[in-house]
Coordinates of C-alpha atoms (C1' of nucleotides) in Angstrom, one line a residue:
Chain A
M267 CA -6.4 58.1 -3.4
S268 CA -9.5 56.3 -3.1
K269 CA -10.3 53.2 -1.0
I270 CA -9.3 49.9 -2.4
E271 CA -12.3 47.1 -2.9
T272 CA -10.8 43.8 -1.5
P273 CA -12.2 41.2 -3.9
R274 CA -14.9 38.5 -2.2
P275 CA -14.4 35.1 -2.0
V276 CA -15.7 33.1 -4.6
R277 CA -19.9 32.1 -2.8
G278 CA -19.3 28.3 -2.1
T279 CA -15.6 28.7 -2.0
Q280 CA -12.9 27.9 1.4
D281 CA -10.0 28.3 2.7
I282 CA -9.3 25.9 5.2
F283 CA -6.6 26.6 7.6
G284 CA -5.7 24.8 11.0
A285 CA -7.7 22.2 12.6
D286 CA -9.4 21.9 9.6
A287 CA -6.8 21.7 7.0
E288 CA -5.2 19.2 9.3
A289 CA -8.8 17.5 9.2
F290 CA -8.8 17.4 5.8
A291 CA -5.0 16.2 5.5
F292 CA -5.7 13.3 7.3
V293 CA -8.4 12.2 5.6
V294 CA -6.3 12.3 2.5
E295 CA -3.2 10.8 4.2
T296 CA -5.5 7.9 5.3
F297 CA -6.8 7.2 2.3
E298 CA -3.7 7.4 0.2
R299 CA -2.1 4.9 3.0
V300 CA -5.5 2.7 3.0
R301 CA -5.9 1.9 -1.3
K302 CA -2.1 0.9 -1.5
L303 CA -3.0 -1.9 1.0
Y304 CA -5.5 -2.8 -2.0
R305 CA -3.3 -2.2 -4.7
F306 CA -5.2 0.8 -6.3
R307 CA -3.0 2.5 -8.4
R308 CA -3.0 6.7 -8.2
I309 CA -4.3 8.3 -10.9
E310 CA -4.2 12.4 -11.4
M311 CA -6.6 13.2 -13.4
P312 CA -8.0 16.8 -15.6
V313 CA -9.5 19.2 -13.1
F314 CA -11.4 19.9 -16.9
E315 CA -12.6 17.9 -19.7
K316 CA -14.9 18.8 -23.0
T317 CA -18.2 19.1 -21.9
E318 CA -19.7 16.3 -23.7
V319 CA -17.9 13.4 -21.8
F320 CA -20.0 14.9 -18.5
A321 CA -23.1 15.6 -20.4
R322 CA -23.1 12.2 -22.7
S323 CA -22.4 9.9 -19.3
L324 CA -24.2 11.4 -16.5
G325 CA -27.3 12.3 -18.3
E326 CA -28.6 14.9 -19.6
T327 CA -32.1 15.7 -17.8
T328 CA -30.1 15.0 -14.5
D329 CA -29.7 18.5 -12.6
V330 CA -25.7 17.8 -12.5
V331 CA -25.8 18.5 -16.1
A332 CA -28.9 20.4 -16.8
K333 CA -27.7 23.1 -14.1
E334 CA -25.6 23.1 -12.1
M335 CA -21.9 22.3 -14.4
Y336 CA -19.4 25.2 -14.9
S337 CA -18.7 24.9 -18.7
F338 CA -17.4 27.4 -20.7
L339 CA -16.1 28.7 -23.7
D340 CA -12.3 28.5 -24.5
R341 CA -10.8 31.2 -27.0
G342 CA -11.1 27.8 -29.7
D343 CA -14.9 28.5 -29.0
E344 CA -15.0 24.5 -27.3
S345 CA -16.9 23.7 -24.8
L346 CA -15.0 22.9 -21.8
T347 CA -16.9 21.9 -17.9
L348 CA -15.1 21.9 -14.9
R349 CA -15.3 18.4 -13.4
P350 CA -18.5 17.9 -11.3
E351 CA -17.3 14.4 -10.4
F352 CA -14.4 12.2 -11.4
T353 CA -15.9 8.7 -13.2
A354 CA -16.2 9.6 -16.5
G355 CA -13.7 12.1 -16.7
I356 CA -11.9 8.5 -16.1
A357 CA -13.9 6.6 -18.4
R358 CA -12.9 8.9 -20.9
A359 CA -9.3 7.9 -19.8
F360 CA -9.7 4.5 -20.1
I361 CA -10.8 4.8 -23.9
T362 CA -8.6 7.7 -25.2
D363 CA -5.1 5.9 -22.9
G364 CA -5.4 2.2 -24.2
W365 CA -6.4 1.5 -20.7
Q366 CA -8.0 -1.8 -21.9
Q367 CA -4.8 -3.4 -22.2
L368 CA -4.5 -3.0 -18.1
A369 CA -8.6 -4.6 -17.2
P370 CA -9.1 -5.1 -14.7
L371 CA -7.6 -2.1 -13.8
K372 CA -8.0 -0.3 -10.1
V373 CA -7.0 3.5 -9.9
A374 CA -7.6 6.0 -6.7
T375 CA -7.5 9.5 -7.0
H376 CA -8.0 12.7 -5.5
G377 CA -9.0 16.1 -5.7
P378 CA -11.4 19.2 -6.3
L379 CA -14.5 19.0 -8.3
F380 CA -17.5 21.8 -9.1
R381 CA -20.9 21.8 -8.9
Y382 CA -22.6 25.3 -9.3
E383 CA -25.6 24.8 -5.9
R384 CA -26.6 26.3 -3.3
P385 CA -23.7 26.2 -0.7
Q386 CA -24.8 24.7 2.9
K387 CA -23.4 22.6 5.3
G388 CA -20.7 20.0 4.3
R389 CA -21.9 21.2 1.0
Y390 CA -19.5 23.5 -1.3
R391 CA -19.4 24.8 -5.0
Q392 CA -15.5 23.6 -5.0
F393 CA -15.4 20.5 -3.3
H394 CA -13.2 17.4 -2.6
Q395 CA -14.0 13.9 -3.4
L396 CA -11.5 10.5 -3.1
D397 CA -12.6 8.6 -5.5
A398 CA -11.9 4.7 -6.5
E399 CA -12.7 2.9 -9.4
V400 CA -12.7 -0.7 -10.6
I401 CA -12.4 -0.9 -14.2
G402 CA -13.0 -3.7 -16.5
A403 CA -14.2 -6.1 -13.8
G404 CA -17.8 -7.3 -14.0
E405 CA -17.8 -10.0 -11.1
P406 CA -19.5 -9.3 -7.9
Q407 CA -16.4 -10.1 -6.1
A408 CA -15.1 -6.4 -7.6
D409 CA -17.9 -5.0 -6.0
V410 CA -16.5 -6.5 -2.8
E411 CA -13.4 -5.6 -2.6
L412 CA -14.4 -2.0 -3.3
L413 CA -16.8 -1.9 -0.6
A414 CA -14.3 -3.4 1.5
M415 CA -11.8 -0.7 1.2
A416 CA -14.4 2.3 1.7
D417 CA -15.2 0.5 5.3
Q418 CA -11.8 -0.5 6.4
L419 CA -11.2 4.1 5.1
L420 CA -13.9 4.7 7.3
K421 CA -12.6 2.9 10.4
E422 CA -8.9 3.9 10.2
L423 CA -10.3 7.6 9.9
G424 CA -12.1 6.9 13.1
V425 CA -15.7 7.6 12.0
S426 CA -17.2 4.2 11.7
D427 CA -19.2 4.2 14.8
G428 CA -22.7 6.4 13.6
V429 CA -22.0 5.5 9.7
T430 CA -24.2 2.6 8.0
L431 CA -23.7 1.0 4.7
Q432 CA -26.3 1.2 2.8
L433 CA -27.2 -1.4 -0.2
N434 CA -29.4 -1.9 -2.5
T435 CA -29.6 -3.3 -6.4
L436 CA -31.3 -2.0 -9.2
G437 CA -30.8 -4.9 -11.4
D438 CA -29.4 -5.2 -15.5
G439 CA -30.3 -2.5 -18.0
D440 CA -33.6 -4.8 -18.4
S441 CA -35.1 -5.0 -14.7
R442 CA -34.5 -1.2 -13.7
D443 CA -36.5 -0.2 -17.0
A444 CA -39.4 -2.6 -16.0
W445 CA -39.0 -1.2 -12.3
R446 CA -39.0 1.9 -13.9
A447 CA -42.6 1.6 -15.5
A448 CA -44.5 0.0 -12.8
L449 CA -43.2 2.9 -10.7
V450 CA -44.1 5.1 -13.2
E451 CA -47.6 3.7 -13.4
H452 CA -48.0 3.3 -9.7
F453 CA -47.7 7.1 -9.2
A454 CA -49.3 8.1 -12.0
G455 CA -51.8 6.6 -10.7
V456 CA -51.5 8.9 -7.4
R457 CA -50.5 11.9 -8.9
G458 CA -52.6 14.0 -7.6
V459 CA -52.1 13.9 -4.0
L460 CA -48.0 14.2 -4.5
S461 CA -45.9 16.5 -2.9
E462 CA -45.5 19.2 -6.2
D463 CA -41.8 17.8 -6.3
S464 CA -42.5 14.6 -6.9
Q465 CA -44.8 15.1 -9.3
E466 CA -42.1 16.7 -11.5
R467 CA -39.9 14.0 -10.4
L468 CA -42.5 11.6 -12.1
E469 CA -41.7 12.7 -15.5
K470 CA -37.8 13.8 -15.0
N471 CA -36.5 10.6 -12.2
P472 CA -39.5 8.8 -11.2
L473 CA -37.0 6.7 -9.0
R474 CA -36.4 10.2 -6.6
I475 CA -39.9 9.7 -5.2
L476 CA -38.7 6.9 -3.7
D477 CA -36.6 8.5 -1.1
S478 CA -38.9 11.7 -1.2
K479 CA -38.8 13.3 2.6
D480 CA -42.3 14.4 2.0
A481 CA -44.8 12.9 4.3
R482 CA -47.5 12.9 1.3
D483 CA -45.5 11.1 -1.0
K484 CA -44.3 8.9 1.9
V485 CA -47.5 6.7 2.2
H486 CA -47.4 5.9 -1.5
V487 CA -44.0 4.8 -1.1
G488 CA -45.0 2.1 1.2
T489 CA -47.1 0.6 -1.0
A490 CA -44.9 1.0 -4.3
P491 CA -43.6 -2.4 -5.8
M492 CA -40.0 -3.0 -5.1
I493 CA -36.9 -3.9 -7.2
D494 CA -36.4 -7.1 -6.5
Q495 CA -39.9 -8.1 -8.2
F496 CA -38.8 -7.3 -11.1
L497 CA -35.0 -8.7 -10.7
S498 CA -33.8 -11.3 -13.2
S499 CA -32.2 -14.6 -11.9
E500 CA -28.5 -13.2 -13.2
A501 CA -29.3 -10.3 -11.3
Q502 CA -30.1 -11.7 -8.3
D503 CA -27.4 -14.0 -8.2
F504 CA -25.1 -11.5 -8.8
F505 CA -26.3 -8.9 -5.6
G506 CA -26.6 -12.4 -3.1
A507 CA -22.6 -12.5 -3.9
V508 CA -22.1 -9.0 -3.8
T509 CA -24.0 -9.6 0.0
S510 CA -21.9 -12.9 0.9
G511 CA -19.0 -12.1 -0.1
L512 CA -19.3 -8.7 2.5
D513 CA -20.3 -11.1 4.9
A514 CA -17.1 -13.3 3.9
A515 CA -15.2 -9.9 4.6
G516 CA -16.8 -8.5 7.9
V517 CA -18.6 -5.8 6.2
A518 CA -21.6 -5.0 8.0
W519 CA -24.2 -3.9 5.8
T520 CA -28.0 -3.1 5.4
R521 CA -30.8 -3.2 3.0
N522 CA -32.0 0.2 1.6
Q523 CA -34.6 -1.1 -1.6
A524 CA -35.6 2.9 -1.6
L525 CA -31.4 3.9 -2.4
V526 CA -31.5 4.7 -5.4
R527 CA -28.8 6.6 -7.6
G528 CA -28.7 10.3 -9.2
L529 CA -27.0 9.7 -12.3
D530 CA -27.9 7.6 -14.8
Y531 CA -25.2 4.7 -15.7
Y532 CA -25.8 3.1 -12.9
R533 CA -26.6 -0.2 -13.2
H534 CA -26.9 -3.6 -10.3
T535 CA -25.1 -2.4 -6.9
A536 CA -25.4 0.6 -5.3
F537 CA -24.5 1.7 -2.2
E538 CA -24.1 4.9 0.7
F539 CA -22.2 5.1 3.5
V540 CA -24.7 7.2 5.4
T541 CA -24.7 9.2 9.0
D542 CA -27.1 11.2 11.0
R543 CA -24.4 13.6 12.3
L544 CA -24.0 16.2 9.3
G545 CA -27.4 17.6 8.9
A546 CA -28.6 17.5 5.2
Q547 CA -25.9 15.5 3.8
G548 CA -25.8 12.3 5.0
T549 CA -24.1 10.8 2.8
V550 CA -20.7 10.1 3.6
L551 CA -19.2 7.9 0.4
G552 CA -21.8 6.4 -2.3
G553 CA -21.3 5.1 -5.1
G554 CA -22.0 2.0 -7.4
R555 CA -21.5 -0.2 -10.3
Y556 CA -21.6 1.1 -14.0
D557 CA -21.8 -1.3 -16.5
G558 CA -22.9 0.8 -19.2
L559 CA -20.9 4.2 -18.8
I560 CA -18.1 3.1 -21.4
E561 CA -19.6 2.0 -24.3
S562 CA -22.2 4.9 -24.1
L563 CA -18.6 7.3 -24.5
G564 CA -17.9 5.0 -27.6
G565 CA -15.5 1.9 -26.0
A566 CA -16.0 -1.3 -25.9
P567 CA -19.0 -2.9 -23.3
T568 CA -16.7 -2.2 -20.1
P569 CA -18.4 -3.0 -16.6
A570 CA -17.0 -0.6 -14.2
V571 CA -17.9 -0.2 -10.0
G572 CA -16.6 2.8 -7.7
W573 CA -17.7 5.1 -5.1
A574 CA -16.7 8.6 -4.1
A575 CA -16.1 10.4 -0.9
G576 CA -16.6 13.8 0.3
I577 CA -13.3 15.3 2.2
E578 CA -15.0 17.9 3.7
R579 CA -18.0 15.6 4.8
L580 CA -15.3 12.8 6.2
A581 CA -12.7 15.7 7.8
M582 CA -16.2 16.7 10.2
L583 CA -16.9 13.5 11.2
V584 CA -12.9 13.3 12.1
G585 CA -13.1 16.1 14.0
D586 CA -10.4 18.8 15.1
R587 CA -7.2 17.6 15.0
P588 CA -4.5 19.2 16.7
E589 CA -1.3 20.5 14.5
A590 CA 1.4 18.3 15.3
L591 CA 3.9 19.0 18.3
L592 CA 7.1 20.2 17.3
D593 CA 10.3 18.8 18.9
A594 CA 12.5 21.8 19.2
V595 CA 11.8 25.8 19.3
V596 CA 14.9 27.5 19.1
V597 CA 14.5 31.2 20.1
V598 CA 17.2 34.1 19.3
E599 CA 16.7 37.6 22.1
D600 CA 19.5 38.7 21.1
D601 CA 20.8 38.8 17.5
A602 CA 24.0 38.3 18.3
S603 CA 23.0 34.9 18.2
L604 CA 21.7 34.7 15.3
A605 CA 23.2 32.9 12.8
R606 CA 24.3 29.9 16.1
A607 CA 20.6 29.7 16.2
I608 CA 20.3 29.4 12.5
A609 CA 23.0 26.8 12.8
V610 CA 21.3 24.7 15.2
T611 CA 18.0 24.8 13.5
Q612 CA 19.1 23.5 10.1
K613 CA 21.1 21.1 12.0
L614 CA 17.7 19.2 13.9
R615 CA 15.8 19.5 10.6
L616 CA 18.6 17.9 8.4
A617 CA 18.4 15.0 11.2
G618 CA 15.1 15.2 11.0
W619 CA 13.1 16.7 14.1
K620 CA 10.4 19.1 13.5
A621 CA 11.9 22.5 14.4
E622 CA 10.9 26.6 14.3
L623 CA 13.2 29.2 14.5
F624 CA 11.9 32.6 16.9
A625 CA 14.0 35.6 15.3
S626 CA 11.5 38.3 14.4
G627 CA 10.1 41.1 16.6
A628 CA 10.7 42.9 19.6
P629 CA 13.4 40.6 20.6
R630 CA 12.2 40.9 24.7
K631 CA 8.9 39.6 23.4
R632 CA 10.2 36.6 21.6
F633 CA 11.0 33.8 24.7
D634 CA 7.4 34.4 25.3
K635 CA 5.9 33.9 22.6
A636 CA 8.2 30.9 21.8
K637 CA 7.2 28.9 25.0
K638 CA 3.4 29.2 23.5
V639 CA 4.6 27.2 20.6
A640 CA 3.5 23.8 21.9
S641 CA 7.3 21.7 21.2
H642 CA 9.3 18.5 23.2
T643 CA 12.1 21.3 23.8
L644 CA 13.1 24.8 23.9
V645 CA 16.7 26.5 22.6
T646 CA 18.0 29.7 24.0
F647 CA 21.2 31.7 23.8
P648 CA 21.7 33.1 27.3
A649 CA 24.4 34.6 28.4
T650 CA 26.1 33.9 31.3
E651 CA 29.4 34.8 33.2
H652 CA 31.0 32.6 30.8
G653 CA 30.0 34.3 27.8
V654 CA 26.6 33.4 25.4
T655 CA 26.0 30.0 26.2
M656 CA 23.2 27.7 24.8
R657 CA 20.5 25.8 27.1
V658 CA 18.0 23.1 26.2
M659 CA 14.6 23.5 28.1
G660 CA 12.3 20.0 27.4
D661 CA 9.5 17.7 28.7
G662 CA 12.7 15.7 29.8
G663 CA 11.0 13.1 27.9
G664 CA 13.2 10.7 24.9
T665 CA 13.1 13.8 22.2
H666 CA 14.4 15.9 24.7
T667 CA 17.0 13.7 25.8
A668 CA 18.3 13.3 22.5
I669 CA 18.5 16.9 21.2
E670 CA 20.2 18.3 24.2
N671 CA 22.6 15.3 22.8
A672 CA 22.9 16.7 19.4
V673 CA 22.4 19.7 20.5
L674 CA 25.0 20.6 23.2
F675 CA 27.6 17.8 23.0
D676 CA 27.3 17.3 19.0
K677 CA 26.3 13.5 19.4
Chain B
rG128 C1' -34.5 28.2 -8.2
rC129 C1' -37.4 28.8 -3.4
rG130 C1' -37.6 29.5 2.4
rA131 C1' -35.7 30.6 7.4
rU132 C1' -32.3 33.1 10.5
rC133 C1' -28.1 36.7 11.0
rG134 C1' -24.7 40.3 9.2
rU135 C1' -20.8 45.5 15.6
rA136 C1' -13.0 45.5 16.1
rG137 C1' -8.5 41.3 12.4
rC138 C1' -10.8 37.4 15.1
rU139 C1' -14.7 35.4 19.2
rC140 C1' -18.4 37.6 20.5
rA141 C1' -21.4 41.4 24.9
rG142 C1' -24.4 45.9 24.0
rU143 C1' -32.0 46.1 28.2
rU144 C1' -38.5 48.6 26.3
rG145 C1' -34.7 53.2 20.8
rG146 C1' -31.7 57.8 25.1
rU147 C1' -24.8 61.2 26.4
rU148 C1' -18.1 60.1 23.6
rA149 C1' -19.9 51.6 21.3
rG150 C1' -17.4 47.3 25.2
rA151 C1' -14.5 42.4 26.2
rG152 C1' -11.5 38.4 25.3
rC153 C1' -7.9 37.3 22.0
rG154 C1' -4.4 39.0 18.3
rC155 C1' -1.3 43.1 16.8
rC156 C1' 2.2 47.8 18.9
rG157 C1' 5.4 50.0 22.7
rG158 C1' 7.2 49.6 27.6
rU159 C1' 8.3 46.3 32.0
rU160 C1' 9.7 41.2 33.1
rU161 C1' 15.9 37.2 31.7
rG162 C1' 12.1 33.3 32.8
rU163 C1' 13.9 25.3 33.2
rG164 C1' 8.0 26.3 29.4
rG165 C1' 2.0 25.9 28.1
rU166 C1' -2.9 32.6 31.1
rA167 C1' 3.4 37.2 33.9
rC168 C1' 3.0 42.9 34.4
rC169 C1' 1.4 48.5 32.2
rG170 C1' -0.4 51.0 28.0
rG171 C1' -1.6 51.8 23.0
rA172 C1' -3.9 51.9 17.9
rG173 C1' -7.5 49.7 15.3
rG174 C1' -15.5 50.5 14.1
rU175 C1' -19.5 56.1 9.1
rC176 C1' -22.6 49.1 14.3
rG177 C1' -22.8 45.1 5.8
rC178 C1' -24.6 48.8 1.9
rG179 C1' -28.8 52.6 0.7
rG180 C1' -33.3 54.3 1.8
rG181 C1' -37.1 55.5 5.6
rU182 C1' -39.5 56.2 10.6
rU183 C1' -38.6 59.6 15.4
rC184 C1' -36.6 65.0 18.9
rA185 C1' -32.9 60.6 19.0
rA186 C1' -31.2 54.1 15.5
rG187 C1' -25.8 49.7 16.5
rA188 C1' -31.2 48.3 18.1
rC189 C1' -37.5 50.1 14.8
rC190 C1' -39.4 49.2 9.1
rC191 C1' -38.3 49.1 3.7
rG192 C1' -35.0 47.3 -0.3
rU193 C1' -30.0 45.4 -1.7
rC194 C1' -25.1 42.5 -0.8
rG195 C1' -23.2 38.6 2.2
rA196 C1' -23.0 34.3 5.4
rU197 C1' -25.2 30.5 7.8
rC198 C1' -29.0 26.6 7.6
rG199 C1' -33.0 24.4 5.3
rC200 C1' -35.8 22.6 0.1
rC201 C1' -34.5 20.9 -4.8
rC202 C1' -30.2 18.0 -6.0
rC203 C1' -26.0 15.5 -4.0
rA204 C1' -20.3 13.3 -1.9

RNA sequence: GCGAUCGUAGCUCAGUUGGUUAGAGCGCCGGUUUGUGGUACCGGAGGUCGCGGGUUCAAGACCCGUCGAUCGCCCCA
């Protein structure tokens, strides 16, 4: 017989189990609870879309589109792509499903996303995000509410210590274009002394030079023109309304004039919740306003704001979460008691208690195995001079008493 | 795409300047223990040391290649 080669997992995918899986679930459950407090309505979205949905909305020259998409031809020779982010698909649905009539619409979802990247700490090829969007709302109040929800989420996850909200504005389209031109002029003047990466960025994405980590660039970032010089008065008013709204809501923030977003569709508000506890991947939640996106997909001009948060990154900040303490462990050491044990276990579960039955493997080992499981009570069927009886051991607490009454006295 | 570090049992790891038959804990299997609990006891199975080549009397250890993982750059959640 030839040896069977076990297929290896795909690079950048993860099999999540135990404490990690509990932390992951805690993040999702907390998000589901908090989004309801703000009446963000749950949506379910397809995991793949026609490639143009992403190619057109993210910007052809962005890394995500240029080299990170999982695209393939289906049997009808149509180019499809596993979603690298949520926003573009939601914008498409807003147009194709007639959600305009529901505007302003607050929606939330979560699930897997796919990017062909080199995996490292807090970064995977299949990763998972929480996502929240407000579509059809042009007022700064929408930005404020969205950020307030993000802030509350992080607090309820218990990870807000050491996480700061960095806030910037990219202005409206005209402001952004003027700023961009000024930046190109500024950096082109010192082109020769910039890092190789930044010389490239000068062509592709000059805004990105602002948050370069290279010392050669940082010197010239300090003297670069800032967005504030180019903001129209409307854009200034808008940003002012966002910041004063955040202050009113009690959401702490700091201005980061170098904060830009990687994707083309962002306008006005841009923000990131950042931590220094995750190595190179400091951004835990990021987003901003994308007023031009829906129009670029062929819809009516529609203002919108949104954010996404990495579930894995949040789960790492949350840390280990213990698996739930059981209410009862039922152990059968003599198979003659098996039917009785099944009945008792099922009765406990139907009554809403978390219970596990140990009735397999070597009978003599079962008790020790069952003992090791964290539980309020342990139910056994020892043989006595009165025949086989049922015994409930426990921690003496309320659950113990209640289970004892239910199981022994049928109360 | 680029760089650094690391690959020893199912898992976490030890293994000295290269030197007999490669170890531990946990887990698994068998036996003892019939226990009002969160490490009881004894025994056993399980490894072509990631893979391929090279150096050497001798390689888990050194060299080259390759695959994989981790962390970083780019980019991003």
